[in-house]
Tab-separated table of C-alpha atoms in Angstrom:
chain	number	residue	atom	x	y	z
A	915	MET	CA	84.218	124.996	94.476
A	916	GLN	CA	84.408	128.820	94.542
A	917	GLU	CA	87.859	128.708	96.165
A	918	ASP	CA	89.136	126.387	93.435
A	919	LYS	CA	87.680	128.715	90.838
A	920	ASP	CA	89.293	131.843	92.318
A	921	SER	CA	92.647	130.118	92.843
A	922	PHE	CA	93.246	130.519	89.107
A	923	PHE	CA	93.873	134.238	89.720
A	924	THR	CA	96.770	133.512	92.082
A	925	LYS	CA	98.767	131.644	89.446
A	926	GLN	CA	101.715	132.857	87.410
A	927	PHE	CA	102.462	131.881	83.817
A	928	ASP	CA	105.721	131.471	81.944
A	929	ASN	CA	104.484	132.992	78.685
A	930	TRP	CA	101.408	134.147	76.810
A	931	GLU	CA	100.718	130.726	75.262
A	932	HIS	CA	100.780	129.094	78.710
A	933	PHE	CA	98.241	131.613	80.017
A	934	GLU	CA	95.905	131.206	77.023
A	935	GLU	CA	95.971	127.420	77.353
A	936	GLN	CA	95.103	127.521	81.075
A	937	PHE	CA	92.546	130.286	80.574
A	938	ILE	CA	90.588	128.273	77.976
A	939	ILE	CA	90.536	125.266	80.307
A	940	TRP	CA	89.282	127.484	83.163
A	941	CYS	CA	86.521	129.038	81.010
A	942	ASN	CA	85.289	125.667	79.757
A	943	HIS	CA	85.363	124.061	83.208
A	944	TYR	CA	83.535	126.863	85.050
A	945	HIS	CA	81.433	127.993	82.042
A	946	GLU	CA	82.736	131.558	82.082
A	947	PRO	CA	81.720	133.689	79.024
A	948	VAL	CA	84.841	135.867	79.145
A	949	ASN	CA	86.704	137.419	76.227
A	950	ILE	CA	89.561	139.833	75.658
A	951	LYS	CA	88.309	143.423	75.658
A	952	ARG	CA	87.811	144.835	72.172
A	953	SER	CA	90.536	147.384	71.484
A	954	SER	CA	93.219	148.255	68.970
A	955	MET	CA	95.603	145.718	70.530
A	956	LYS	CA	95.166	143.060	67.847
A	957	TYR	CA	95.563	145.633	65.087
A	958	ASN	CA	98.720	147.014	66.708
A	959	GLU	CA	100.093	143.487	66.982
A	960	LYS	CA	99.772	143.112	63.208
A	961	THR	CA	101.055	146.521	62.172
A	962	MET	CA	103.877	147.080	64.673
A	963	ASN	CA	105.391	143.675	65.324
A	964	GLY	CA	108.835	144.900	66.326
A	965	LEU	CA	107.534	147.499	68.775
A	966	PHE	CA	104.625	145.417	70.019
A	967	ASP	CA	106.769	142.430	71.026
A	968	ARG	CA	108.556	144.593	73.599
A	969	PHE	CA	105.328	145.701	75.301
A	970	ARG	CA	103.087	142.794	74.406
A	971	TYR	CA	102.183	141.816	77.952
A	972	GLU	CA	102.264	145.234	79.544
A	973	HIS	CA	98.515	145.292	80.108
A	974	VAL	CA	95.622	143.172	78.779
A	975	LYS	CA	92.049	143.370	80.037
A	976	TYR	CA	89.429	140.599	79.935
A	977	VAL	CA	85.713	141.282	80.407
A	978	CYS	CA	82.439	139.364	80.440
A	979	HIS	CA	80.540	138.877	77.186
A	980	HIS	CA	77.726	140.906	78.803
A	981	SER	CA	79.882	143.887	79.825
A	982	GLY	CA	78.972	147.399	78.769
A	983	ARG	CA	75.964	149.625	79.183
A	984	ALA	CA	72.694	147.921	78.296
A	985	ARG	CA	71.288	149.139	74.992
A	986	ARG	CA	69.194	148.090	72.051
A	987	ASN	CA	69.827	148.926	68.404
A	988	ILE	CA	66.657	150.679	67.281
A	989	LYS	CA	68.247	153.130	64.841
A	990	ASP	CA	67.040	153.349	61.269
A	991	GLY	CA	68.710	150.728	59.113
A	992	SER	CA	69.377	148.217	61.904
A	993	ARG	CA	68.333	144.635	61.389
A	994	PRO	CA	64.860	143.708	62.738
A	995	ASN	CA	64.899	142.565	66.387
A	996	GLN	CA	68.668	142.976	66.601
A	997	GLU	CA	69.609	143.249	70.262
A	998	SER	CA	72.844	143.715	72.169
A	999	ALA	CA	74.255	141.246	74.712
A	1000	ARG	CA	75.272	144.099	77.013
A	1001	ILE	CA	73.644	144.037	80.449
A	1002	ASP	CA	76.262	146.042	82.367
A	1003	CYS	CA	78.067	143.031	83.859
A	1004	GLU	CA	81.084	144.312	85.810
A	1005	PHE	CA	83.208	141.138	85.713
A	1006	PHE	CA	86.779	141.884	84.590
A	1007	PHE	CA	90.404	141.134	85.321
A	1008	LYS	CA	93.749	142.344	84.014
A	1009	ILE	CA	97.044	140.594	83.360
A	1010	LYS	CA	100.489	142.024	82.744
A	1011	HIS	CA	104.098	141.029	82.234
A	1012	ASP	CA	106.101	141.393	85.452
A	1013	THR	CA	109.598	142.198	84.184
A	1014	ASP	CA	111.199	141.559	87.587
A	1015	ILE	CA	110.269	137.870	87.647
A	1016	ASN	CA	109.635	137.530	83.882
A	1017	LYS	CA	106.165	136.041	84.421
A	1018	ILE	CA	102.619	136.733	83.290
A	1019	ILE	CA	100.679	137.683	86.433
A	1020	PHE	CA	97.230	138.999	87.395
A	1021	THR	CA	96.900	142.556	88.667
A	1022	LYS	CA	95.157	143.294	91.950
A	1023	ILE	CA	92.433	145.284	90.195
A	1024	LYS	CA	89.623	142.896	89.300
A	1025	ASN	CA	85.945	142.140	89.840
A	1026	LEU	CA	85.028	138.446	89.617
A	1027	LYS	CA	81.268	138.717	90.137
A	1028	HIS	CA	78.649	138.425	87.383
A	1029	ASN	CA	75.186	139.985	87.495
A	1030	HIS	CA	73.652	137.058	85.580
A	1031	PRO	CA	73.492	133.255	85.967
A	1032	ILE	CA	76.150	130.998	84.439
A	1033	ASP	CA	75.888	127.258	83.844
A	1034	GLU	CA	76.835	124.669	81.231
A	1035	ARG	CA	73.593	124.907	79.244
A	1036	ILE	CA	73.819	128.708	78.896
A	1037	TYR	CA	77.558	128.584	78.181
A	1038	LYS	CA	77.190	126.208	75.228
A	1039	ASN	CA	74.569	128.452	73.627
A	1040	TYR	CA	76.851	131.486	73.245
A	1041	SER	CA	77.614	132.005	69.555
A	1042	PHE	CA	81.342	132.616	70.098
A	1043	ILE	CA	81.599	129.366	72.090
A	1044	ARG	CA	79.821	127.413	69.347
A	1045	ASN	CA	82.117	128.917	66.733
A	1046	LYS	CA	85.196	128.002	68.799
A	1047	GLU	CA	84.007	124.395	68.887
A	1048	LEU	CA	83.502	124.468	65.135
A	1049	LYS	CA	86.860	126.050	64.289
A	1050	GLY	CA	88.968	124.546	67.079
A	1051	ASN	CA	88.142	120.909	66.326
A	1052	GLN	CA	89.716	119.880	63.017
A	1053	GLU	CA	87.438	116.847	62.646
A	1054	VAL	CA	84.327	119.001	63.077
A	1055	HIS	CA	85.716	121.598	60.666
A	1056	ASP	CA	86.526	119.025	57.971
A	1057	LEU	CA	83.202	117.221	58.283
A	1058	CYS	CA	81.223	120.463	58.091
A	1059	LYS	CA	83.203	121.561	55.038
A	1060	THR	CA	82.657	118.165	53.363
A	1061	LEU	CA	78.908	118.330	53.981
A	1062	ILE	CA	78.696	121.859	52.573
A	1063	THR	CA	80.700	120.802	49.511
A	1064	ALA	CA	78.322	117.874	49.003
A	1065	ASN	CA	75.370	120.325	49.097
A	1066	ALA	CA	73.934	118.704	52.229
A	1067	SER	CA	71.038	120.637	53.733
A	1068	THR	CA	71.693	122.852	56.733
A	1069	TYR	CA	69.315	120.729	58.809
A	1070	ASN	CA	71.162	117.466	58.016
A	1071	ASN	CA	74.505	119.178	58.599
A	1072	ARG	CA	73.466	120.318	62.087
A	1073	LYS	CA	71.902	116.956	62.914
A	1074	LEU	CA	74.996	114.947	61.946
A	1075	LEU	CA	77.416	117.240	63.806
A	1076	ASN	CA	75.243	117.107	66.917
A	1077	LYS	CA	75.006	113.318	66.783
A	1078	LYS	CA	78.726	112.735	66.246
A	1079	PHE	CA	80.343	115.548	68.286
A	1080	ASP	CA	77.533	116.796	70.584
A	1081	ILE	CA	77.743	120.334	69.176
A	1082	ASN	CA	74.509	122.336	69.006
A	1083	LEU	CA	75.056	124.591	65.998
A	1084	THR	CA	72.312	126.876	64.731
A	1085	ARG	CA	71.242	127.409	61.138
A	1086	LYS	CA	72.977	130.789	61.222
A	1087	ASP	CA	76.262	129.182	62.374
A	1088	ILE	CA	76.255	126.826	59.379
A	1089	ASN	CA	75.403	129.612	56.924
A	1090	ASN	CA	78.117	131.874	58.362
A	1091	PHE	CA	80.640	129.049	58.121
A	1092	LYS	CA	79.557	128.427	54.534
A	1093	GLN	CA	80.389	132.052	53.721
A	1094	LYS	CA	83.674	132.176	55.606
A	1095	ILE	CA	85.390	129.020	54.406
A	1096	LYS	CA	87.534	129.679	51.391
A	1097	PHE	CA	85.545	127.482	49.077
A	1098	ASN	CA	83.485	128.395	46.050
A	1099	LEU	CA	80.912	125.821	45.020
A	1100	VAL	CA	80.724	127.082	41.412
A	1101	GLY	CA	82.683	124.598	39.339
A	1102	ASN	CA	84.025	122.882	42.481
A	1103	ARG	CA	87.045	125.209	42.627
A	1104	THR	CA	88.655	126.695	45.691
A	1105	ASP	CA	88.937	130.449	45.891
A	1106	ALA	CA	92.715	130.154	45.432
A	1107	GLU	CA	92.171	128.265	42.158
A	1108	LEU	CA	89.648	130.832	40.952
A	1109	LEU	CA	92.036	133.644	41.866
A	1110	GLN	CA	94.793	131.976	39.842
A	1111	VAL	CA	92.419	131.712	36.858
A	1112	TRP	CA	91.616	135.433	37.000
A	1113	ILE	CA	95.291	136.360	37.388
A	1114	ASP	CA	96.172	134.279	34.317
A	1115	GLU	CA	93.374	135.952	32.347
A	1116	ILE	CA	94.571	139.438	33.322
A	1117	LEU	CA	98.157	138.646	32.308
A	1118	ASN	CA	97.129	136.934	29.057
A	1119	GLU	CA	94.827	139.781	28.058
A	1120	ASN	CA	97.745	142.210	27.875
A	1121	PRO	CA	101.421	141.362	28.496
A	1122	ASN	CA	101.897	144.860	29.956
A	1123	ASN	CA	99.455	144.148	32.785
A	1124	SER	CA	101.313	143.502	36.042
A	1125	ILE	CA	100.486	141.217	38.968
A	1126	GLN	CA	102.870	140.667	41.882
A	1127	ILE	CA	102.256	138.273	44.774
A	1128	LYS	CA	103.795	138.010	48.233
A	1129	LEU	CA	103.340	134.807	50.256
A	1130	ASN	CA	104.152	134.159	53.906
A	1131	GLU	CA	106.134	131.219	55.297
A	1132	ASP	CA	103.031	129.000	55.278
A	1133	GLY	CA	102.373	129.706	51.616
A	1134	ASN	CA	99.349	131.919	52.333
A	1135	LEU	CA	98.703	135.114	50.410
A	1136	GLU	CA	99.963	138.256	52.160
A	1137	CYS	CA	99.884	140.817	49.343
A	1138	LEU	CA	98.439	140.974	45.841
A	1139	TYR	CA	99.589	143.920	43.701
A	1140	ILE	CA	97.499	144.715	40.605
A	1141	GLN	CA	98.238	147.258	37.868
A	1142	THR	CA	96.789	147.052	34.368
A	1143	MET	CA	98.172	148.771	31.282
A	1144	GLN	CA	95.466	151.432	31.541
A	1145	MET	CA	96.441	152.184	35.146
A	1146	LYS	CA	100.100	152.536	34.117
A	1147	ALA	CA	99.087	154.904	31.323
A	1148	TRP	CA	97.161	157.097	33.755
A	1149	LEU	CA	100.110	157.227	36.164
A	1150	GLU	CA	102.501	158.149	33.361
A	1151	LYS	CA	100.158	160.848	32.035
A	1152	TYR	CA	99.044	162.335	35.376
A	1153	PRO	CA	101.934	161.817	37.838
A	1154	ASN	CA	101.782	165.187	39.617
A	1155	ILE	CA	99.593	164.318	42.609
A	1156	LEU	CA	98.775	160.880	44.009
A	1157	HIS	CA	96.212	160.002	46.666
A	1158	LEU	CA	96.876	157.009	48.937
A	1159	ASP	CA	94.519	155.352	51.380
A	1160	SER	CA	93.140	151.973	52.414
A	1161	THR	CA	89.642	150.618	52.830
A	1162	ILE	CA	88.187	147.507	54.462
A	1163	LYS	CA	85.171	145.216	54.106
A	1164	VAL	CA	85.741	144.441	50.435
A	1165	ASN	CA	86.188	140.674	50.864
A	1166	ILE	CA	85.249	137.973	53.335
A	1167	GLU	CA	88.908	137.143	54.069
A	1168	ASN	CA	89.307	140.660	55.585
A	1169	TYR	CA	92.174	141.728	53.327
A	1170	GLN	CA	92.657	145.497	53.293
A	1171	LEU	CA	92.556	147.218	49.922
A	1172	TYR	CA	95.194	149.914	49.388
A	1173	ILE	CA	94.473	152.227	46.461
A	1174	CYS	CA	96.728	154.741	44.732
A	1175	MET	CA	94.786	157.308	42.719
A	1176	ALA	CA	95.692	160.121	40.316
A	1177	GLN	CA	93.647	163.024	38.923
A	1178	ASN	CA	92.995	163.021	35.186
A	1179	ALA	CA	92.558	166.035	32.886
A	1180	ASN	CA	88.981	166.474	34.115
A	1181	LEU	CA	90.198	166.492	37.741
A	1182	LYS	CA	88.435	163.174	38.302
A	1183	GLY	CA	90.072	160.478	40.401
A	1184	VAL	CA	91.313	157.415	38.501
A	1185	PRO	CA	92.978	154.349	40.133
A	1186	VAL	CA	96.606	153.769	39.132
A	1187	SER	CA	97.397	150.751	41.353
A	1188	TYR	CA	95.755	148.332	43.797
A	1189	CYS	CA	97.226	146.219	46.560
A	1190	LEU	CA	95.277	143.727	48.666
A	1191	MET	CA	97.142	142.899	51.885
A	1192	ASN	CA	96.276	140.967	55.036
A	1193	SER	CA	97.557	143.817	57.242
A	1194	GLY	CA	99.044	147.245	56.686
A	1195	ASN	CA	102.362	146.516	58.397
A	1196	LYS	CA	105.707	147.926	57.335
A	1197	ASP	CA	106.799	144.918	55.253
A	1198	ASN	CA	103.567	144.842	53.246
A	1199	LEU	CA	103.603	148.584	52.603
A	1200	GLU	CA	107.213	148.354	51.429
A	1201	PHE	CA	106.201	145.554	49.053
A	1202	PHE	CA	103.401	147.755	47.635
A	1203	TYR	CA	105.564	150.834	47.055
A	1204	ALA	CA	108.517	148.798	45.782
A	1205	ALA	CA	106.237	147.237	43.160
A	1206	MET	CA	105.066	150.714	42.124
A	1207	ARG	CA	108.657	151.944	41.895
A	1208	ASP	CA	109.830	148.970	39.832
A	1209	LEU	CA	106.961	149.206	37.336
A	1210	ASN	CA	106.616	153.002	37.030
A	1211	ASP	CA	108.612	156.221	36.992
A	1212	LEU	CA	107.867	157.892	40.329
A	1213	GLN	CA	110.356	160.742	39.914
A	1214	LYS	CA	107.714	163.026	38.371
A	1215	THR	CA	105.360	162.751	41.336
A	1216	GLN	CA	105.404	166.020	43.259
A	1217	VAL	CA	102.648	165.551	45.855
A	1218	ILE	CA	101.392	162.561	47.877
A	1219	MET	CA	98.132	163.011	49.808
A	1220	VAL	CA	97.627	160.690	52.807
A	1221	ASP	CA	96.025	160.590	56.249
A	1222	LYS	CA	98.155	160.745	59.426
A	1223	ASP	CA	99.543	157.202	59.444
A	1224	LEU	CA	103.119	157.552	60.715
A	1225	THR	CA	104.220	154.116	59.479
A	1226	ASN	CA	102.947	154.901	56.002
A	1227	ILE	CA	104.511	158.391	55.916
A	1228	ASP	CA	107.995	157.186	56.891
A	1229	ILE	CA	107.959	154.516	54.181
A	1230	LEU	CA	106.563	156.851	51.513
A	1231	GLN	CA	109.410	159.316	51.967
A	1232	HIS	CA	111.872	156.590	50.984
A	1233	PHE	CA	110.099	155.510	47.781
A	1234	PHE	CA	108.824	158.962	46.692
A	1235	ASP	CA	111.972	160.896	47.560
A	1236	LYS	CA	111.152	163.865	45.279
A	1237	ALA	CA	107.537	164.265	46.400
A	1238	ARG	CA	106.042	166.408	49.157
A	1239	ILE	CA	103.830	164.399	51.503
A	1240	LEU	CA	100.697	166.271	52.539
A	1241	LEU	CA	98.014	165.349	55.034
A	1242	CYS	CA	94.366	165.295	54.051
A	1243	VAL	CA	92.777	168.334	55.712
A	1244	PHE	CA	89.555	166.425	56.317
A	1245	HIS	CA	91.399	163.711	58.277
A	1246	VAL	CA	93.408	166.310	60.214
A	1247	LEU	CA	90.248	168.028	61.435
A	1248	LYS	CA	88.602	164.671	62.106
A	1249	TYR	CA	91.471	163.453	64.328
A	1250	LEU	CA	91.741	166.735	66.205
A	1251	LYS	CA	87.985	166.982	66.690
A	1252	SER	CA	87.860	163.519	68.257
A	1253	ARG	CA	90.771	164.446	70.538
A	1254	VAL	CA	89.176	167.731	71.600
A	1255	HIS	CA	85.851	165.989	72.203
A	1256	GLU	CA	87.522	163.785	74.857
A	1257	LEU	CA	88.711	166.773	76.909
A	1258	ARG	CA	86.946	167.247	80.244
A	1259	ILE	CA	86.338	170.962	79.793
A	1260	PRO	CA	83.184	173.001	79.045
A	1261	LEU	CA	81.634	172.728	75.587
A	1262	THR	CA	82.332	176.407	74.865
A	1263	ASN	CA	86.059	175.859	75.410
A	1264	ARG	CA	86.084	172.834	73.107
A	1265	MET	CA	84.270	174.784	70.383
A	1266	ASN	CA	86.733	177.683	70.689
A	1267	ILE	CA	89.689	175.290	70.422
A	1268	MET	CA	88.340	173.821	67.163
A	1269	LYS	CA	87.554	177.303	65.822
A	1270	ASN	CA	91.153	178.432	66.365
A	1271	ILE	CA	92.544	175.200	64.918
A	1272	ARG	CA	90.537	175.836	61.728
A	1273	ARG	CA	91.922	179.369	61.639
A	1274	LEU	CA	95.440	177.982	61.998
A	1275	LEU	CA	94.752	175.591	59.140
A	1276	TYR	CA	94.076	178.393	56.647
A	1277	ASP	CA	96.197	181.168	58.197
A	1278	ASN	CA	99.171	182.699	56.365
A	1279	ASP	CA	101.380	183.575	59.384
A	1280	GLN	CA	99.758	186.895	60.233
A	1281	MET	CA	97.663	185.666	63.171
A	1282	SER	CA	99.176	182.260	63.998
A	1283	ALA	CA	100.643	183.330	67.345
A	1284	ILE	CA	97.270	184.689	68.496
A	1285	TYR	CA	95.413	181.526	67.463
A	1286	LEU	CA	97.970	179.331	69.243
A	1287	LYS	CA	97.656	181.417	72.389
A	1288	GLU	CA	93.860	180.991	72.243
A	1289	VAL	CA	94.222	177.210	71.922
A	1290	LYS	CA	96.575	177.142	74.910
A	1291	THR	CA	94.269	179.330	77.018
A	1292	GLU	CA	91.089	177.398	76.201
A	1293	SER	CA	92.744	174.035	76.973
A	1294	GLU	CA	94.214	174.994	80.362
A	1295	GLY	CA	94.103	172.172	82.888
A	1296	THR	CA	94.585	169.519	80.200
A	1297	ASP	CA	97.556	168.144	78.270
A	1298	PHE	CA	95.992	169.005	74.890
A	1299	TYR	CA	98.328	171.878	74.000
A	1300	GLN	CA	101.385	169.738	74.699
A	1301	TYR	CA	99.880	166.989	72.517
A	1302	PHE	CA	99.074	169.513	69.755
A	1303	GLU	CA	102.547	171.023	69.887
A	1304	THR	CA	104.309	167.644	69.788
A	1305	ASN	CA	102.161	165.869	67.209
A	1306	TRP	CA	100.861	168.624	64.936
A	1307	LEU	CA	102.927	171.807	65.129
A	1308	SER	CA	106.032	169.698	64.535
A	1309	CYS	CA	104.671	168.750	61.075
A	1310	CYS	CA	102.628	171.868	60.243
A	1311	GLU	CA	104.134	172.002	56.732
A	1312	MET	CA	102.155	168.850	55.958
A	1313	TRP	CA	98.711	170.202	56.840
A	1314	GLN	CA	98.682	174.020	56.881
A	1315	THR	CA	97.509	175.383	53.534
A	1316	LYS	CA	100.081	178.209	53.486
A	1317	HIS	CA	102.794	175.629	52.766
A	1318	ARG	CA	100.970	174.387	49.635
A	1319	LYS	CA	100.819	177.580	47.590
A	1320	ASN	CA	103.663	176.729	45.213
A	1321	LEU	CA	102.768	173.061	44.723
A	1322	PHE	CA	101.028	171.513	41.708
A	1323	ASN	CA	98.232	170.034	43.783
A	1324	PHE	CA	95.352	171.530	41.711
A	1325	ASP	CA	93.997	173.177	44.900
A	1326	THR	CA	93.316	169.704	46.283
A	1327	ASP	CA	93.581	169.625	50.067
A	1328	THR	CA	91.733	166.379	50.816
A	1329	ASN	CA	91.489	162.740	49.791
A	1330	ASN	CA	87.848	163.185	48.797
A	1331	HIS	CA	88.540	161.860	45.289
A	1332	LEU	CA	89.643	158.600	46.858
A	1333	GLU	CA	86.830	158.517	49.407
A	1334	ARG	CA	84.307	158.937	46.595
A	1335	PHE	CA	85.940	156.122	44.615
A	1336	ASN	CA	85.878	153.850	47.686
A	1337	ARG	CA	82.194	154.562	48.175
A	1338	THR	CA	81.508	153.691	44.528
A	1339	LEU	CA	83.540	150.485	44.894
A	1340	LYS	CA	81.513	149.378	47.889
A	1341	ASP	CA	78.313	149.719	45.867
A	1342	HIS	CA	79.617	146.816	43.759
A	1343	ILE	CA	81.975	144.912	46.090
A	1344	LEU	CA	80.240	143.245	49.027
A	1345	PRO	CA	81.951	142.173	52.292
A	1346	LYS	CA	80.843	138.569	51.694
A	1347	MET	CA	82.759	138.295	48.394
A	1348	HIS	CA	85.949	136.250	48.162
A	1349	ILE	CA	89.221	137.746	46.937
A	1350	SER	CA	88.783	136.238	43.463
A	1351	GLU	CA	85.428	138.015	43.078
A	1352	CYS	CA	86.894	141.208	44.549
A	1353	VAL	CA	89.699	141.233	41.936
A	1354	VAL	CA	87.168	140.940	39.100
A	1355	LYS	CA	85.206	143.912	40.449
A	1356	LEU	CA	88.382	145.982	40.844
A	1357	ILE	CA	89.290	145.437	37.183
A	1358	LEU	CA	85.739	146.373	36.154
A	1359	ALA	CA	86.080	149.597	38.177
A	1360	VAL	CA	89.126	150.508	36.064
A	1361	GLU	CA	87.143	149.878	32.870
A	1362	ASP	CA	84.275	152.003	34.188
A	1363	ALA	CA	86.662	154.886	34.959
A	1364	ARG	CA	88.173	154.594	31.466
A	1365	THR	CA	84.718	154.613	29.841
A	1366	GLU	CA	83.660	157.651	31.866
A	1367	GLU	CA	86.822	159.491	30.845
A	1368	MET	CA	86.257	158.716	27.154
A	1369	ASN	CA	82.600	159.775	27.306
A	1370	THR	CA	83.569	163.082	28.911
A	1371	TYR	CA	86.229	163.660	26.255
A	1372	ILE	CA	83.788	162.904	23.413
A	1373	SER	CA	81.093	165.156	24.858
A	1374	LEU	CA	83.602	167.999	25.154
A	1375	LYS	CA	84.617	167.509	21.527
A	1376	GLN	CA	81.018	167.633	20.342
A	1377	LYS	CA	79.913	170.487	22.570
A	1378	ILE	CA	79.470	173.934	21.058
A	1379	CYS	CA	81.611	176.435	22.905
A	1380	ASP	CA	79.418	178.780	24.946
A	1381	SER	CA	81.019	181.583	26.931
A	1382	ASN	CA	78.365	181.206	29.636
A	1383	ASP	CA	79.180	177.500	30.153
A	1384	SER	CA	81.285	177.616	33.321
A	1385	THR	CA	81.808	173.820	33.317
A	1386	LEU	CA	83.355	173.849	29.847
A	1387	VAL	CA	85.583	176.796	30.720
A	1388	GLN	CA	86.738	175.081	33.910
A	1389	ARG	CA	87.600	171.843	32.116
A	1390	PHE	CA	89.321	173.716	29.304
A	1391	GLY	CA	91.327	175.625	31.901
A	1392	SER	CA	92.342	172.425	33.701
A	1393	GLN	CA	93.622	170.954	30.423
A	1394	LEU	CA	95.621	174.134	29.773
A	1395	ILE	CA	97.108	173.817	33.269
A	1396	ASN	CA	98.145	170.221	32.553
A	1397	LYS	CA	99.821	171.302	29.321
A	1398	ALA	CA	101.600	174.152	31.087
A	1399	ILE	CA	102.829	171.779	33.797
A	1400	ASP	CA	104.265	169.429	31.171
A	1401	LEU	CA	106.111	172.312	29.501
A	1402	LEU	CA	107.450	173.587	32.838
A	1403	ARG	CA	108.661	170.121	33.760
A	1404	LYS	CA	110.495	169.709	30.453
A	1405	GLN	CA	112.051	173.148	30.865
A	1406	ASN	CA	113.112	172.296	34.407
A	1407	ASP	CA	114.705	169.025	33.232
A	1408	GLU	CA	116.677	170.883	30.547
A	1409	LEU	CA	118.053	173.353	33.107
A	1410	LYS	CA	119.365	170.589	35.389
């Protein structure tokens, strides 16, 4: 029995699909709770298709469901009695693509022993196994969806599925499935139908509102671009600096929300375009920026603030050809801090490296050579300086503040305006909402920003000017700056 079980790891496979098919059969037959190791592989597969296909099978690791150091979540805010499945099981194996024979093979490095019992009864009680049975069997899926649509109780739903298909689903499984299926019980409409209703309402409300949709080959939604008349007006009025970033967990379908934001006369962030997309790959980002270009004048934009996403930066340069692309200082320090933290050197050295990097960030060329030498000295014995030189010094004009002195960026060095807006959004948009509900909340966020802007303007009009009121003076100064920028731009256009 054990020899038959281990013989699986001597096989070779023609392609990835062949391996996955045989692997599922092996897991079900021998009741092995094994999954692919959580990593960025799946994300990379979505965002870098062309590159990823070349190296797809270079190295993939599978581990036991109980792998990892044993722990229990007892931090403040965790759910009551929430426990981890980790019990430090060392079972793992690796597969790779052997280019010499063009086969998927197992590597020699593996450990096939569990530190816990495995049998059929235990195997069927794992939540990810139950969910596979629910999603993998079309008959089970359709029956469960029909019962939920008919408002059948969770108890009767479980009982019928167990009787007909011998699947032991829990109450939580049914409730999770109820949330995840794209079906809204209000009015017996699917989420796609509700989304179409909201899109029609947005377009009918104002003919200048814009919605653009991108579908894949199967007819499923890939991208949804949204820009109301108010958002266009903000972009036309405040085009100097734009902030771009994405956020997740704003809908149950796991679509990422990309937001483009401008700064109004009060230096408050206001959204000027939205794009919901199933993944931030090159094609989807090009769709987003092409829609912005076709519907707006992007020639007046002088600064784009982003984090260090190379795919995004390369595409932005094409669509915003007259703008300088700057990196958010907060994200720069965050990335470098995480990299320095991984170095196997004393804590004092790591702290000195970060101290000199911060000095480099705000230096104006007088001491740069000394700070760089300190970074190199403190990181001796590691490859950090080579990494820093290749990845950061090569694009220092994008993150060092000395290169921003002559730009109209309103002394903005971070994407904090956008981060604050995202945090406000997530107070109103829950991860369990469908896309149709998410779209409604996004439009309401635009109305809220417009109302806040009007209230600020009215209060400034009614306020008695007081020389000791620093807030009023600051806002008055920012409006003067905006007016001066408009005049300088017109003068510059006349000289061309």
